[in-house]
Short mmCIF file of C-alpha atoms and ligand atoms in Angstrom, two decimals:
data_model
loop_
_atom_site.label_atom_id
_atom_site.label_comp_id
_atom_site.label_asym_id
_atom_site.label_seq_id
_atom_site.Cartn_x
_atom_site.Cartn_y
_atom_site.Cartn_z
CA UNK A 1 0.00 0.00 0.00
CA UNK A 2 1.68 3.15 -1.19
CA UNK A 3 0.41 6.66 -1.81
CA UNK A 4 2.93 8.77 -3.65
CA UNK A 5 2.87 12.51 -4.08
CA UNK A 6 5.35 13.84 -6.59
CA UNK A 7 6.30 17.52 -6.75
CA UNK A 8 2.70 18.52 -6.13
CA UNK A 9 2.11 22.24 -6.57
CA UNK A 10 -0.90 24.56 -6.48
CA UNK A 11 -0.63 28.17 -7.43
CA UNK A 12 -3.56 30.60 -7.09
CA UNK A 13 -2.92 33.82 -8.99
CA UNK A 14 0.21 35.01 -7.19
CA UNK A 15 -0.08 32.71 -4.16
CA UNK A 16 1.68 29.34 -4.08
CA UNK A 17 -0.51 27.42 -1.64
CA UNK A 18 1.29 24.07 -2.07
CA UNK A 19 4.90 24.19 -3.12
CA UNK A 20 6.45 21.12 -4.81
CA UNK A 21 5.55 18.60 -2.11
CA UNK A 22 6.86 15.06 -2.56
CA UNK A 23 5.82 12.40 -0.07
CA UNK A 24 5.30 8.66 0.16
CA UNK A 25 2.67 7.42 2.59
CA UNK A 26 2.22 3.82 3.65
CA UNK A 27 -0.14 2.18 6.18
CA UNK A 28 -0.60 4.19 9.37
CA UNK A 29 -1.73 7.51 10.80
CA UNK A 30 -0.24 10.75 9.52
CA UNK A 31 -0.85 14.05 11.25
CA UNK A 32 -0.67 17.13 9.06
CA UNK A 33 0.05 20.00 11.40
CA UNK A 34 0.07 23.62 10.31
CA UNK A 35 -1.26 27.08 11.06
CA UNK A 36 -4.19 28.71 9.24
CA UNK A 37 -3.29 29.20 5.60
CA UNK A 38 -0.37 26.73 5.62
CA UNK A 39 -1.91 24.87 2.68
CA UNK A 40 -3.36 21.78 4.41
CA UNK A 41 -6.78 21.88 2.75
CA UNK A 42 -5.30 22.64 -0.66
CA UNK A 43 -2.94 19.67 -0.37
CA UNK A 44 -5.73 17.34 0.78
CA UNK A 45 -8.13 18.41 -1.96
CA UNK A 46 -5.50 17.63 -4.57
CA UNK A 47 -4.92 14.25 -2.92
CA UNK A 48 -8.64 13.60 -3.32
CA UNK A 49 -8.75 14.58 -6.99
CA UNK A 50 -11.17 17.45 -6.24
CA UNK A 51 -8.70 20.21 -6.99
CA UNK A 52 -6.54 20.14 -10.09
CA UNK A 53 -2.86 20.72 -9.29
CA UNK A 54 -0.83 23.32 -11.15
CA UNK A 55 1.77 20.60 -11.53
CA UNK A 56 2.83 17.29 -10.00
CA UNK A 57 0.96 14.04 -9.44
CA UNK A 58 -0.72 11.80 -6.87
CA UNK A 59 -0.85 8.02 -7.23
CA UNK A 60 -2.02 5.10 -5.11
CA UNK A 61 -0.31 1.82 -5.97
CA UNK A 62 0.33 3.31 -9.39
CA UNK A 63 -3.30 4.42 -9.94
CA UNK A 64 -3.56 8.10 -10.81
CA UNK A 65 -5.75 10.31 -8.60
CA UNK A 66 -7.92 11.13 -11.64
CA UNK A 67 -8.67 7.49 -12.44
CA UNK A 68 -12.03 6.15 -11.27
CA UNK A 69 -10.34 3.27 -9.46
CA UNK A 70 -8.75 5.84 -7.14
CA UNK A 71 -12.22 7.00 -6.10
CA UNK A 72 -12.98 3.46 -4.91
CA UNK A 73 -10.11 3.44 -2.43
CA UNK A 74 -10.64 6.97 -1.12
CA UNK A 75 -12.64 8.30 1.83
CA UNK A 76 -12.74 12.02 2.54
CA UNK A 77 -14.10 14.29 5.24
CA UNK A 78 -13.91 17.88 3.97
CA UNK A 79 -13.20 20.74 6.36
CA UNK A 80 -16.53 22.39 5.53
CA UNK A 81 -18.60 19.24 5.40
CA UNK A 82 -22.29 19.88 4.81
CA UNK A 83 -24.77 17.78 6.78
CA UNK A 84 -28.45 17.58 6.02
CA UNK A 85 -30.08 18.79 9.24
CA UNK A 86 -33.47 17.20 8.61
CA UNK A 87 -32.01 13.75 7.85
CA UNK A 88 -31.51 11.19 10.56
CA UNK A 89 -28.00 9.76 10.87
CA UNK A 90 -29.16 6.53 9.25
CA UNK A 91 -30.94 8.28 6.37
CA UNK A 92 -27.90 10.44 5.77
CA UNK A 93 -25.47 7.51 5.62
CA UNK A 94 -27.78 5.49 3.37
CA UNK A 95 -28.09 8.48 1.07
CA UNK A 96 -24.30 8.96 0.94
CA UNK A 97 -23.94 5.21 0.38
CA UNK A 98 -26.22 5.32 -2.62
CA UNK A 99 -24.17 8.21 -4.03
CA UNK A 100 -21.12 6.01 -3.66
CA UNK A 101 -22.86 3.26 -5.60
CA UNK A 102 -23.89 0.88 -2.82
CA UNK A 103 -27.16 -1.02 -3.27
CA UNK A 104 -29.94 -0.12 -0.83
CA UNK A 105 -29.62 -3.19 1.43
CA UNK A 106 -25.83 -2.97 1.38
CA UNK A 107 -25.92 0.77 2.23
CA UNK A 108 -28.21 0.05 5.16
CA UNK A 109 -26.08 -2.78 6.48
CA UNK A 110 -22.87 -0.79 6.08
CA UNK A 111 -24.41 2.33 7.68
CA UNK A 112 -25.46 0.38 10.77
CA UNK A 113 -22.00 -1.13 11.04
CA UNK A 114 -20.30 2.26 10.78
CA UNK A 115 -22.62 3.98 13.25
CA UNK A 116 -21.53 1.30 15.67
CA UNK A 117 -17.82 1.79 14.88
CA UNK A 118 -18.03 5.54 15.53
CA UNK A 119 -20.17 4.86 18.65
CA UNK A 120 -23.33 6.71 17.67
CA UNK A 121 -25.55 3.72 16.85
CA UNK A 122 -27.92 4.76 19.65
CA UNK A 123 -28.57 7.95 17.69
CA UNK A 124 -29.16 6.44 14.28
CA UNK A 125 -32.78 7.62 14.14
CA UNK A 126 -32.22 11.10 15.48
CA UNK A 127 -32.15 14.11 13.19
CA UNK A 128 -28.71 15.52 12.55
CA UNK A 129 -29.80 19.01 13.63
CA UNK A 130 -30.00 17.71 17.20
CA UNK A 131 -26.38 16.43 17.14
CA UNK A 132 -23.45 17.98 19.01
CA UNK A 133 -20.33 18.98 17.08
CA UNK A 134 -18.57 15.79 18.10
CA UNK A 135 -21.46 13.57 17.02
CA UNK A 136 -21.50 15.31 13.64
CA UNK A 137 -17.77 14.81 13.22
CA UNK A 138 -18.18 11.12 13.96
CA UNK A 139 -20.97 10.91 11.43
CA UNK A 140 -18.63 12.65 8.98
CA UNK A 141 -15.99 10.02 9.56
CA UNK A 142 -18.59 7.29 9.13
CA UNK A 143 -19.64 8.64 5.70
CA UNK A 144 -15.97 8.76 4.65
CA UNK A 145 -15.71 5.06 5.59
CA UNK A 146 -18.71 3.84 3.56
CA UNK A 147 -16.58 2.35 0.79
CA UNK A 148 -14.09 0.87 3.29
CA UNK A 149 -11.34 3.10 1.86
CA UNK A 150 -7.64 2.30 1.83
CA UNK A 151 -6.95 6.04 2.03
CA UNK A 152 -8.84 8.07 4.60
CA UNK A 153 -8.35 11.84 4.44
CA UNK A 154 -9.83 13.90 7.26
CA UNK A 155 -9.57 17.69 7.15
CA UNK A 156 -9.69 19.10 10.69
CA UNK A 157 -11.87 16.30 12.04
CA UNK A 158 -11.40 17.43 15.65
CA UNK A 159 -12.69 20.97 15.16
CA UNK A 160 -15.32 21.70 17.78
CA UNK A 161 -14.74 18.61 19.89
CA UNK A 162 -14.66 18.79 23.67
CA UNK A 163 -11.78 17.14 25.58
CA UNK A 164 -13.73 13.94 26.23
CA UNK A 165 -14.73 13.65 22.59
CA UNK A 166 -11.11 14.23 21.58
CA UNK A 167 -10.01 11.20 23.55
CA UNK A 168 -12.67 9.01 21.93
CA UNK A 169 -11.76 10.39 18.57
CA UNK A 170 -8.08 9.54 19.04
CA UNK A 171 -8.96 5.96 19.88
CA UNK A 172 -11.15 5.70 16.79
CA UNK A 173 -8.42 7.06 14.51
CA UNK A 174 -5.84 4.66 15.93
CA UNK A 175 -8.15 1.75 15.13
CA UNK A 176 -8.84 3.00 11.62
CA UNK A 177 -5.12 3.44 10.96
CA UNK A 178 -4.38 -0.21 11.61
CA UNK A 179 -4.96 -1.30 8.02
CA UNK A 180 -5.15 1.86 5.92
CA UNK A 181 -3.51 5.20 5.28
CA UNK A 182 -5.10 7.87 7.47
CA UNK A 183 -4.13 11.49 6.95
CA UNK A 184 -5.64 14.07 9.26
CA UNK A 185 -5.03 17.77 9.45
CA UNK A 186 -5.21 19.90 12.55
CA UNK A 187 -3.65 22.91 14.18
CA UNK A 188 -4.06 21.33 17.59
CA UNK A 189 -0.84 19.65 18.64
CA UNK A 190 -2.34 17.36 21.25
CA UNK A 191 -4.72 15.82 18.71
CA UNK A 192 -1.93 14.10 16.90
CA UNK A 193 1.06 13.74 19.17
CA UNK A 194 -0.13 10.43 20.57
CA UNK A 195 -1.76 8.85 17.54
CA UNK A 196 0.17 9.98 14.47
CA UNK A 197 3.01 7.58 13.72
CA UNK A 198 4.31 10.26 11.39
CA UNK A 199 3.89 13.98 11.84
CA UNK A 200 4.02 16.23 8.81
CA UNK A 201 4.59 19.83 9.75
CA UNK A 202 3.44 22.21 7.05
CA UNK A 203 4.33 25.85 6.62
CA UNK A 204 3.93 28.15 3.62
CA UNK A 205 3.01 25.29 1.29
CA UNK A 206 5.92 23.07 2.24
CA UNK A 207 6.48 20.15 4.58
CA UNK A 208 9.16 21.57 6.85
CA UNK A 209 9.44 18.56 9.16
CA UNK A 210 8.46 14.94 8.73
CA UNK A 211 8.98 12.06 11.11
CA UNK A 212 7.94 10.43 14.33
CA UNK A 213 7.31 12.65 17.33
CA UNK A 214 10.81 11.97 18.68
CA UNK A 215 12.41 12.60 15.33
CA UNK A 216 10.85 15.95 14.67
CA UNK A 217 11.26 17.23 18.21
CA UNK A 218 15.00 16.78 17.72
CA UNK A 219 14.92 19.99 15.66
CA UNK A 220 14.83 22.03 18.86
CA UNK A 221 16.30 19.54 21.30
CA UNK A 222 18.54 21.25 23.86
CA UNK A 223 17.15 24.66 22.96
CA UNK A 224 14.09 24.86 25.19
CA UNK A 225 14.71 26.63 28.48
CA UNK A 226 12.73 27.62 31.52
CA UNK A 227 13.77 30.48 33.74
CA UNK A 228 12.45 33.00 36.23
CA UNK A 229 13.78 36.48 35.56
CA UNK A 230 12.82 40.01 36.42
CA UNK A 231 10.55 41.88 34.09
CA UNK A 232 13.24 44.00 32.46
CA UNK A 233 15.20 40.91 31.37
CA UNK A 234 11.99 39.16 30.38
CA UNK A 235 11.24 42.01 28.03
CA UNK A 236 14.70 41.80 26.45
CA UNK A 237 14.42 38.05 25.97
CA UNK A 238 10.93 38.18 24.53
CA UNK A 239 12.11 40.69 21.95
CA UNK A 240 14.76 38.28 20.70
CA UNK A 241 13.48 34.74 21.16
CA UNK A 242 10.26 32.84 20.47
CA UNK A 243 8.29 32.58 23.70
CA UNK A 244 6.52 29.34 24.43
CA UNK A 245 5.06 30.36 27.75
CA UNK A 246 5.13 33.47 29.90
CA UNK A 247 3.50 34.11 33.24
CA UNK A 248 3.85 36.68 35.96
CA UNK A 249 5.07 35.30 39.30
CA UNK A 250 4.96 38.02 41.98
CA UNK A 251 7.48 40.60 40.78
CA UNK A 252 9.25 38.11 38.50
CA UNK A 253 8.40 36.50 35.20
CA UNK A 254 8.42 32.80 34.38
CA UNK A 255 9.49 32.08 30.82
CA UNK A 256 9.61 29.00 28.62
CA UNK A 257 11.65 29.98 25.66
CA UNK A 258 13.47 28.56 22.64
CA UNK A 259 17.00 29.84 22.16
CA UNK A 260 20.39 28.60 21.11
CA UNK A 261 22.17 29.40 24.36
CA UNK A 262 21.20 29.54 28.00
CA UNK A 263 19.13 32.73 28.26
CA UNK A 264 20.09 33.43 31.90
CA UNK A 265 22.35 32.09 34.66
CA UNK A 266 19.74 29.95 36.38
CA UNK A 267 17.83 28.87 33.26
CA UNK A 268 17.27 25.14 32.97
CA UNK A 269 17.19 23.20 29.74
CA UNK A 270 13.96 21.18 29.54
CA UNK A 271 12.74 18.36 27.31
CA UNK A 272 11.23 19.75 24.11
CA UNK A 273 7.64 18.94 23.18
CA UNK A 274 5.78 19.05 19.87
CA UNK A 275 3.99 22.15 21.12
CA UNK A 276 7.33 23.91 21.64
CA UNK A 277 8.30 23.09 18.07
CA UNK A 278 4.95 24.21 16.72
CA UNK A 279 5.02 27.52 18.58
CA UNK A 280 8.63 28.03 17.58
CA UNK A 281 7.72 27.84 13.90
CA UNK A 282 4.36 29.56 13.99
CA UNK A 283 4.62 32.12 16.78
CA UNK A 284 5.94 34.95 14.60
CA UNK A 285 2.81 34.89 12.46
CA UNK A 286 0.64 35.06 15.57
CA UNK A 287 -1.56 32.16 14.54
CA UNK A 288 -1.39 30.16 17.74
CA UNK A 289 -3.90 30.21 20.53
N1 ATP B 1 -9.53 29.41 -4.12
C1 ATP B 1 -8.49 30.12 -3.68
N2 ATP B 1 -8.06 31.23 -4.32
C2 ATP B 1 -7.01 31.93 -3.90
N3 ATP B 1 -6.28 31.61 -2.81
C3 ATP B 1 -6.64 30.53 -2.11
C4 ATP B 1 -7.77 29.73 -2.50
N4 ATP B 1 -7.88 28.70 -1.62
C5 ATP B 1 -6.89 28.86 -0.72
N5 ATP B 1 -6.13 29.94 -1.01
C6 ATP B 1 -4.95 30.41 -0.27
O1 ATP B 1 -4.03 29.34 -0.21
C7 ATP B 1 -3.41 29.29 1.08
C8 ATP B 1 -3.62 27.92 1.70
O2 ATP B 1 -5.00 27.77 2.04
P1 ATP B 1 -5.55 26.43 2.70
O3 ATP B 1 -7.01 26.58 2.82
O4 ATP B 1 -5.03 25.29 1.93
O5 ATP B 1 -4.85 26.47 4.13
P2 ATP B 1 -5.12 25.58 5.42
O6 ATP B 1 -3.79 25.13 5.92
O7 ATP B 1 -6.13 24.53 5.13
O8 ATP B 1 -5.72 26.65 6.46
P3 ATP B 1 -6.82 26.44 7.66
O9 ATP B 1 -6.06 25.90 8.83
O10 ATP B 1 -7.29 27.84 7.91
O11 ATP B 1 -7.90 25.55 7.16
C9 ATP B 1 -3.98 30.45 1.87
O12 ATP B 1 -3.10 31.54 1.76
C10 ATP B 1 -5.28 30.76 1.16
O13 ATP B 1 -5.60 32.12 1.30
MG1 MG B 2 -7.93 24.06 5.90
#
């Protein structure tokens, strides 16, 4: 099982949204992490054959993204997925199943099975307009799974989920990644650090880091420090270095900071996290929460 992306590029007028990305994905969960506007949706839409690239190609086991056989192995949850509020979950899935070419009895059987997998089978006869954000996202994943895809592409599937739903979601994704390629985008670090075997960090249309959590954290290993300094020094430091965390402590300031050398006498070097790396790369554009 191999999904290959070769020098994939998308240019809008004068904006290069995806810039010559080459990647090979095999079985497992991939987390596409990037700030707003990094190019995640553009990349995913080209991987789904919905958006025509300016140049480059996408192939699964040698089948081109534009070939109808590719459609059969693909499941997709768009970022702006439209639900039909007056449909029940079951009606909705059966309808989507028929669009994907399943016979009526098969669509019904498959829908019931999927509602169970995403743990909303008790809500199969409720109208979608009464669903919470998390329930809708799970329904969205279920519709993407109707054709039992080998490639599952989920664009910001955790948007709007509460912490409890996030945990359930992570478990679901891990299961789904056991025998297919799952690619999910997010700008929330904690959504992928435990489940993505490979993290793809995207910035300005390029994949700037790719690897396991440990591998990509190495980029700033030994450069994350914590210190407590007085406010004048804190101000100097924050003008020079990316700040991960800052909080007032009485008349002093606690800082977590990324810099090449020890920022102050008593600063301690701490273990880097994915969040440190993310904030390091995206803090200057002010996109982080
Ligand atoms: N149809 C379009 N025409 C012109 N520019 C576009 C179009 N679609 C996207 N862009 C631009 O391409 C860049 C990448 O957008 P994209 O939606 O792929 O980012 P994203 O990483 O998915 O962001 P978000 O996290 O906000 O969903 C942005 O600068 C965006 O403004
Ligand atoms: Mg997007």
